[in-house]
mmCIF file with all atom_site columns, C-alpha atoms in Angstrom:
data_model
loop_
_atom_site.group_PDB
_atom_site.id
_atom_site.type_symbol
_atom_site.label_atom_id
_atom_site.label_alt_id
_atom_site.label_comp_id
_atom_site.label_asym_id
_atom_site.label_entity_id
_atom_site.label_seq_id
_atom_site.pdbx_PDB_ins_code
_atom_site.Cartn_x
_atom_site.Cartn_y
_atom_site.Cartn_z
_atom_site.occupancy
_atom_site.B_iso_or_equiv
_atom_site.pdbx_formal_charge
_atom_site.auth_seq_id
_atom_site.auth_comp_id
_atom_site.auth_asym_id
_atom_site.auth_atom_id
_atom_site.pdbx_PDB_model_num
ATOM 1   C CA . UNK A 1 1   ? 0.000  0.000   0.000  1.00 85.00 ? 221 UNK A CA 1
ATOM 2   C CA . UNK A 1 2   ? 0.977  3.301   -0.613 1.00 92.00 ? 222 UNK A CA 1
ATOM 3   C CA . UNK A 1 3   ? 0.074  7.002   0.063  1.00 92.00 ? 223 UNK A CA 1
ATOM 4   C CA . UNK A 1 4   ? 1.062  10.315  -0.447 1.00 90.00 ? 224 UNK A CA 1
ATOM 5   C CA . UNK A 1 5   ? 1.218  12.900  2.416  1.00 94.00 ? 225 UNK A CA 1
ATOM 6   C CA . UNK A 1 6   ? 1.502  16.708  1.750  1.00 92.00 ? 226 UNK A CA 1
ATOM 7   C CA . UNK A 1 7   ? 1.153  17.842  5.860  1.00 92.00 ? 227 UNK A CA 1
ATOM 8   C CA . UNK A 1 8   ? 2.519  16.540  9.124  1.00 94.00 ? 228 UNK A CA 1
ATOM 9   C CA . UNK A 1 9   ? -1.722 16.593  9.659  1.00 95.00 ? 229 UNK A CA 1
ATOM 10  C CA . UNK A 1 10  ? -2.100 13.839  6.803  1.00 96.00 ? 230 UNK A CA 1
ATOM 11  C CA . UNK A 1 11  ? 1.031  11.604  8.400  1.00 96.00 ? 231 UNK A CA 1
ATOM 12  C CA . UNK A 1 12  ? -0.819 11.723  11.835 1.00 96.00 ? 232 UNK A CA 1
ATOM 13  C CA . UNK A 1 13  ? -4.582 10.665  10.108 1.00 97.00 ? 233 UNK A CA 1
ATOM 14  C CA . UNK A 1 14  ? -2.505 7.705   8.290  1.00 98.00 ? 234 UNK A CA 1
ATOM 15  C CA . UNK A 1 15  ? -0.929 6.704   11.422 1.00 98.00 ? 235 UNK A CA 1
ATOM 16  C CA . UNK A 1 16  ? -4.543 7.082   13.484 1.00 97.00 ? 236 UNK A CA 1
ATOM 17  C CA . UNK A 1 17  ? -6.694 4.978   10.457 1.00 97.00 ? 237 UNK A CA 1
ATOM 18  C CA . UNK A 1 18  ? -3.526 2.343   10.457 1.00 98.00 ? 238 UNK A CA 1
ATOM 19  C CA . UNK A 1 19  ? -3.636 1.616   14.185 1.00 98.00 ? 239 UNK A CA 1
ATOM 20  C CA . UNK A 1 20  ? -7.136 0.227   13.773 1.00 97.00 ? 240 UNK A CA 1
ATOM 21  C CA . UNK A 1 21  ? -5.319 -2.696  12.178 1.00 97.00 ? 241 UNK A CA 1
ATOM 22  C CA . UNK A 1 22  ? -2.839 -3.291  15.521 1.00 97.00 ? 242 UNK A CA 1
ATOM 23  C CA . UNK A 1 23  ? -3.412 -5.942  17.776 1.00 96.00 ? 243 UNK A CA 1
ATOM 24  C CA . UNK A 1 24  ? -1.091 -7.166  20.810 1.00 95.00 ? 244 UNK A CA 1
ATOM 25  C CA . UNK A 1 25  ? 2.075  -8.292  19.603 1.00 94.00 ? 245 UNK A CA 1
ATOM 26  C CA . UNK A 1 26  ? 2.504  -6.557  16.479 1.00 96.00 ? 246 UNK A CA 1
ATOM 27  C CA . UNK A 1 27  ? 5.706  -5.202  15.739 1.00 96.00 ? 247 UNK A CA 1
ATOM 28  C CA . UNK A 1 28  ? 6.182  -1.949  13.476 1.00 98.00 ? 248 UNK A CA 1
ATOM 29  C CA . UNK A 1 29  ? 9.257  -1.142  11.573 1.00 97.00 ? 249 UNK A CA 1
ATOM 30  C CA . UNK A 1 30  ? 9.360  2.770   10.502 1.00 98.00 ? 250 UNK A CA 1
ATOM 31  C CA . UNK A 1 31  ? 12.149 3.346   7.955  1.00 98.00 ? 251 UNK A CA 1
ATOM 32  C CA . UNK A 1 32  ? 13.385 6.786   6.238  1.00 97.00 ? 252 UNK A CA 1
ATOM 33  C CA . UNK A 1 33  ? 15.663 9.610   6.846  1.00 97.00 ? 253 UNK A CA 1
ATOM 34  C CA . UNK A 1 34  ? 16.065 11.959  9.559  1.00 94.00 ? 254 UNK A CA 1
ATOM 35  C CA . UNK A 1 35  ? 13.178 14.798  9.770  1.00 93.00 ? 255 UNK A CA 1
ATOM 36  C CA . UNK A 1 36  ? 10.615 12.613  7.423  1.00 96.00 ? 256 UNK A CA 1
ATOM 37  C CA . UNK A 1 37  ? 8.085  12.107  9.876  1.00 95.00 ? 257 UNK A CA 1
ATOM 38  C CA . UNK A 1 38  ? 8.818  8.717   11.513 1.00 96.00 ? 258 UNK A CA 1
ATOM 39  C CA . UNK A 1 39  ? 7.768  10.384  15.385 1.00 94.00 ? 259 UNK A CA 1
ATOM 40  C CA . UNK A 1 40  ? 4.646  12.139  13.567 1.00 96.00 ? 260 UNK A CA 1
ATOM 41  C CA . UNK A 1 41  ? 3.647  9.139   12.404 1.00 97.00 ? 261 UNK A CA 1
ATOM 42  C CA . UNK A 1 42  ? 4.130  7.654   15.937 1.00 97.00 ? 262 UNK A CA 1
ATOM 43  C CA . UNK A 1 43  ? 1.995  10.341  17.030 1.00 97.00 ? 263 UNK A CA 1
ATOM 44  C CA . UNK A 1 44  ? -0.960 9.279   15.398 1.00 97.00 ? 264 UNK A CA 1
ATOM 45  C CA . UNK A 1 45  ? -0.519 5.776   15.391 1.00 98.00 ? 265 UNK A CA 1
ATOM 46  C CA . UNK A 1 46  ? -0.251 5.991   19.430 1.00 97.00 ? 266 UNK A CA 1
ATOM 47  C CA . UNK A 1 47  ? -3.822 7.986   18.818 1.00 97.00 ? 267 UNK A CA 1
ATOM 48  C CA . UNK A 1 48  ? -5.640 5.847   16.867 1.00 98.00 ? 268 UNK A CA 1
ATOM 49  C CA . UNK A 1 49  ? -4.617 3.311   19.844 1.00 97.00 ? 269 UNK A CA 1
ATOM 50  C CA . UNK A 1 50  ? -6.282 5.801   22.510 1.00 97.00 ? 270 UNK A CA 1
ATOM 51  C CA . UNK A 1 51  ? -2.801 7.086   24.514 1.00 97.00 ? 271 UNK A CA 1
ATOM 52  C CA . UNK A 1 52  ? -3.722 10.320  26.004 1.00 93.00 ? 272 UNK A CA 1
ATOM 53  C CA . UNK A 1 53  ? -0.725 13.105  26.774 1.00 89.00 ? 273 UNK A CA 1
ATOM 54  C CA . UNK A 1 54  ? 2.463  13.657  24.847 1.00 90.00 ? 274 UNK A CA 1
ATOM 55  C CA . UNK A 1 55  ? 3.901  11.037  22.746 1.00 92.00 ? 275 UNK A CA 1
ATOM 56  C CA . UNK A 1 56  ? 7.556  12.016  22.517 1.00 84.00 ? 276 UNK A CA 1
ATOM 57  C CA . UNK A 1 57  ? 10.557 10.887  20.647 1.00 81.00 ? 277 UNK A CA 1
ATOM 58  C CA . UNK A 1 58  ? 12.961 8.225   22.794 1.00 77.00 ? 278 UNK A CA 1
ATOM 59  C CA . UNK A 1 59  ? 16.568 9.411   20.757 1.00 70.00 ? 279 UNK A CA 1
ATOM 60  C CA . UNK A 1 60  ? 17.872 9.605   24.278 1.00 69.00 ? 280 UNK A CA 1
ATOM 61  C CA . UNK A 1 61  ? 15.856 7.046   26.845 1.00 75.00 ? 281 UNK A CA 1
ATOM 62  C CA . UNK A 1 62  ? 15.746 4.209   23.503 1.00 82.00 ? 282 UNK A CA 1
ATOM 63  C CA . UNK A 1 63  ? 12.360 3.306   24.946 1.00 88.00 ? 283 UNK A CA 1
ATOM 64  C CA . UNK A 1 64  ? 8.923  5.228   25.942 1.00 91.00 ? 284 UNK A CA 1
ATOM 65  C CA . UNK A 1 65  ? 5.871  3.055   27.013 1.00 91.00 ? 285 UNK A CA 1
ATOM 66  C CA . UNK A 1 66  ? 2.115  4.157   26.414 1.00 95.00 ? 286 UNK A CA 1
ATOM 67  C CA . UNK A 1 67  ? -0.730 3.022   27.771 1.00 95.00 ? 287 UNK A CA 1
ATOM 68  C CA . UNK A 1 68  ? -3.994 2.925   25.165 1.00 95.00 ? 288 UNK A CA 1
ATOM 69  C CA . UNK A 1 69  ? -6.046 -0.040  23.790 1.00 94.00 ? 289 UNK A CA 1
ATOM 70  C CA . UNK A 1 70  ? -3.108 -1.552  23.806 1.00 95.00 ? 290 UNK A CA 1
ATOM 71  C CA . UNK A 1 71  ? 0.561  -0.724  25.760 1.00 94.00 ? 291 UNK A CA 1
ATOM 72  C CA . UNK A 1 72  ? 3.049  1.019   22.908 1.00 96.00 ? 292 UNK A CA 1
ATOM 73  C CA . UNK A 1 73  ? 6.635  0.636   23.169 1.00 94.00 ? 293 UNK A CA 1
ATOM 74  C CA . UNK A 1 74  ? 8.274  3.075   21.074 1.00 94.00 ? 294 UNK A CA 1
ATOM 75  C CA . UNK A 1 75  ? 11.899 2.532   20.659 1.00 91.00 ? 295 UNK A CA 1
ATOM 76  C CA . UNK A 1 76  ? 14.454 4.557   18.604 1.00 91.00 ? 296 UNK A CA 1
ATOM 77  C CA . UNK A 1 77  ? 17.144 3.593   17.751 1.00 89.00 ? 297 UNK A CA 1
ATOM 78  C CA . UNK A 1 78  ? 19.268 6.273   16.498 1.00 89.00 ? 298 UNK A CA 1
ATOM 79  C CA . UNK A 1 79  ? 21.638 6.323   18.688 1.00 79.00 ? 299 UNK A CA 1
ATOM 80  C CA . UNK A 1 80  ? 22.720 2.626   18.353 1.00 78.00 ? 300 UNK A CA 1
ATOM 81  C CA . UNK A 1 81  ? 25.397 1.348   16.633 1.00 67.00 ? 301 UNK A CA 1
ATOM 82  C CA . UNK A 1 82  ? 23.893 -2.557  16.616 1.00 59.00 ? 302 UNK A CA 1
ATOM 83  C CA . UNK A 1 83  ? 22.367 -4.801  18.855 1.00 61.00 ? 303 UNK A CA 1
ATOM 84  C CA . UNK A 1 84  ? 25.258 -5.496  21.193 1.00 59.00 ? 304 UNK A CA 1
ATOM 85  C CA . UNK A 1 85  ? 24.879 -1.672  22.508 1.00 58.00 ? 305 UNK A CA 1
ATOM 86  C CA . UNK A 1 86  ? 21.116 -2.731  24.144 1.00 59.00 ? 306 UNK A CA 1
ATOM 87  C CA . UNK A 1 87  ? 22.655 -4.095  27.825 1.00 56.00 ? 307 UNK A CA 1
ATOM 88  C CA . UNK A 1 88  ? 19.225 -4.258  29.823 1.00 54.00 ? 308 UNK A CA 1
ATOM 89  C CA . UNK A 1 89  ? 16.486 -3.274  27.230 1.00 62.00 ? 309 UNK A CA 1
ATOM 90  C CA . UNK A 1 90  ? 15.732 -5.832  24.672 1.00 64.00 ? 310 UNK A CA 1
ATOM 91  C CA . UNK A 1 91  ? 13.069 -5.098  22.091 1.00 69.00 ? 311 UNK A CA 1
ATOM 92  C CA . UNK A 1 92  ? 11.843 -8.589  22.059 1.00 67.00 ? 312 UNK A CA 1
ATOM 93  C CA . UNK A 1 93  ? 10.548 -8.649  25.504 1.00 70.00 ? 313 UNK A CA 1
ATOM 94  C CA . UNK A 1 94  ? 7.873  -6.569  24.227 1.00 64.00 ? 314 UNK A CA 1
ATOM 95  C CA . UNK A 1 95  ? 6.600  -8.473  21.206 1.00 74.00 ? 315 UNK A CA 1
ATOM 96  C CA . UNK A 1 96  ? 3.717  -9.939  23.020 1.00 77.00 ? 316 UNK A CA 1
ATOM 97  C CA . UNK A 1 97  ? 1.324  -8.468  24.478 1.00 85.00 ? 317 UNK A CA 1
ATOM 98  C CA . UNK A 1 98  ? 1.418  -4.914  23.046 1.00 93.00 ? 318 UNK A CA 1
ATOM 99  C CA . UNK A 1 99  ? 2.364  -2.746  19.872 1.00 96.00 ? 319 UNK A CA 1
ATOM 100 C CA . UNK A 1 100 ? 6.390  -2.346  19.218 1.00 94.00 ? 320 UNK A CA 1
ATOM 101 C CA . UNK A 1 101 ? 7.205  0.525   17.428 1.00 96.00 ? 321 UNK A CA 1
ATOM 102 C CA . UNK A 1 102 ? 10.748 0.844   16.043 1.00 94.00 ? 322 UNK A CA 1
ATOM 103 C CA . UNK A 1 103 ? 12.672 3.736   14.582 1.00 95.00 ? 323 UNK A CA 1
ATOM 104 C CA . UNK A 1 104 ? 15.945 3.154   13.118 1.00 94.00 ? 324 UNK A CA 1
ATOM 105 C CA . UNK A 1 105 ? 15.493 -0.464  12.937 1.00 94.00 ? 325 UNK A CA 1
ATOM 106 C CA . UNK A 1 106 ? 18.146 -0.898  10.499 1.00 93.00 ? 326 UNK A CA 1
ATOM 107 C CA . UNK A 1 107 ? 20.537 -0.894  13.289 1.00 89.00 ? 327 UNK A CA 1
ATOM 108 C CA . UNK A 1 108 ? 19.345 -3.878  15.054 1.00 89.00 ? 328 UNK A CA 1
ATOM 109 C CA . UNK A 1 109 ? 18.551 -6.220  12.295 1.00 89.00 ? 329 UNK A CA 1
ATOM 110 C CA . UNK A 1 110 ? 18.652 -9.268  14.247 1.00 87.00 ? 330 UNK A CA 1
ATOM 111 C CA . UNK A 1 111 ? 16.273 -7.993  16.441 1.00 87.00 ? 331 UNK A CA 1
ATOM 112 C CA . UNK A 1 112 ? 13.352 -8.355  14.033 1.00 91.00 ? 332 UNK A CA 1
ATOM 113 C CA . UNK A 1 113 ? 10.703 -10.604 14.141 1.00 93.00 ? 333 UNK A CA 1
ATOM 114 C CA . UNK A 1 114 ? 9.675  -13.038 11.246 1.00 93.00 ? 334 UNK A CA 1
ATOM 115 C CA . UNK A 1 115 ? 5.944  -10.880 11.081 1.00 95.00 ? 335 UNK A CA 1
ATOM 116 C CA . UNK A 1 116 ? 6.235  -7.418  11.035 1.00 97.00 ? 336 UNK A CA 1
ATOM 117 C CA . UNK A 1 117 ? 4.868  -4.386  9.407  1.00 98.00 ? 337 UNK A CA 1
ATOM 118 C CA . UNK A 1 118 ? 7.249  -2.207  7.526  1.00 98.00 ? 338 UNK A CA 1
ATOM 119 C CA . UNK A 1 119 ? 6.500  1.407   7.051  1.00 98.00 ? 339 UNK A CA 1
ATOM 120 C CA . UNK A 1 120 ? 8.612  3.420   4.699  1.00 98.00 ? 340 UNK A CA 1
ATOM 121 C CA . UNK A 1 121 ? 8.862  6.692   4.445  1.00 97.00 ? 341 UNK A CA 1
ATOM 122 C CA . UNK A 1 122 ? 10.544 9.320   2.067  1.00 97.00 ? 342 UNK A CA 1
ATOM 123 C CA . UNK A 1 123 ? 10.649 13.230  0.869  1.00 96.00 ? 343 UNK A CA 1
ATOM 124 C CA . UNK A 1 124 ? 8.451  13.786  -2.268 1.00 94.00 ? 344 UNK A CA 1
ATOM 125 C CA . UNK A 1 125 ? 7.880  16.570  -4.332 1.00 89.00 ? 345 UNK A CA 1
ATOM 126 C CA . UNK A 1 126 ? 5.036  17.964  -2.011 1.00 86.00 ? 346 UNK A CA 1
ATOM 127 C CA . UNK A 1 127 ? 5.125  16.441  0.917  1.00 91.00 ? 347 UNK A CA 1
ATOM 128 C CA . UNK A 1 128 ? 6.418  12.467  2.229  1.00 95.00 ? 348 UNK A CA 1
ATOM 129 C CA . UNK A 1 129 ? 5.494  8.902   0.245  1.00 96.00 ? 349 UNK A CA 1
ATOM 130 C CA . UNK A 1 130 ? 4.653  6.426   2.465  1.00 97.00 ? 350 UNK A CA 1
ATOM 131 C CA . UNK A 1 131 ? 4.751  2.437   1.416  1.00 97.00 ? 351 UNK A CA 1
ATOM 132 C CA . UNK A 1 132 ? 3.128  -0.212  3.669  1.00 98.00 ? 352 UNK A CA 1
ATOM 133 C CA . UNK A 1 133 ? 3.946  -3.838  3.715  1.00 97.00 ? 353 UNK A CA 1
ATOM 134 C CA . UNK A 1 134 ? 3.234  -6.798  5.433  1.00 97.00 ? 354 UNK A CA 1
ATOM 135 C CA . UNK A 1 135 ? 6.573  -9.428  6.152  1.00 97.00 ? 355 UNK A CA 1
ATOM 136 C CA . UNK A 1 136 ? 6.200  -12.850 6.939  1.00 94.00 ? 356 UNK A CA 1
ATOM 137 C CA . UNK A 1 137 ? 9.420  -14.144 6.413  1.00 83.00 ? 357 UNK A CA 1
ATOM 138 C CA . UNK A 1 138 ? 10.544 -17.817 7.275  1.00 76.00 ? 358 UNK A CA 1
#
């Protein structure tokens, strides 16, 4: 799936329509460069789940928990260079019983689960592109 977004306001409507399609244990991969809108998209995502209050970017903690329909776990990973850096918080801890949401997952490939979404996003003429897909890989 794909979409175009011309506003920060259209990247938090995707992300509030897409979390209608969460349930515990999925695990959300957001992919693009720096300033693209991977937190705004966070932003609505964590709406469309119900979190109340400010949803803000973990660059520095790695990991901010929400509380909604369903616990969030929003880890960025920006700041990592690889899974060996992650001492006592491992993503994977999280995978079942909420939604894990991942910037920068790049850096901790071996960290990802066979099912995932992957959310890509990129600068456009206009605005962002955003691509959707589902991975089940073996």
């Amino acid at each position: 799936m794909n979409a175009s977004l011309s506003h920060a306001d259209d990247t938090r409507a995707w992300g509030r329509g897409f979390a209608a399609r969460l349930n515990a244990g999925d695990v959300v991969l957001l992919f693009g460069p720096l300033g693209v809108g991977k937190t705004t998209l966070v932003v609505g995502i964590c709406e469309g789940l119900g979190v109340h209050g400010d949803v803000l970017s973990p660059t520095y903690t790695l990991l901010e928990t929400y509380e909604g329909r369903l616990s969030v776990y929003h880890f960025d990973f920006y700041r990592i260079d690889g899974s060996n850096e992650l001492r006592a918080t491992d993503p994977r801890e999280y995978y079942r019983d909420g939604v894990t949401l991942m910037e920068w997952p790049e850096r901790v490939r071996d960290l990802w689960p066979r099912a995932r979404w992957e959310i890509r996003l990129a600068f456009a003429a206009g605005g962002r592109t955003l691509t959707l897909q589902r991975v089940e890989s073996p």
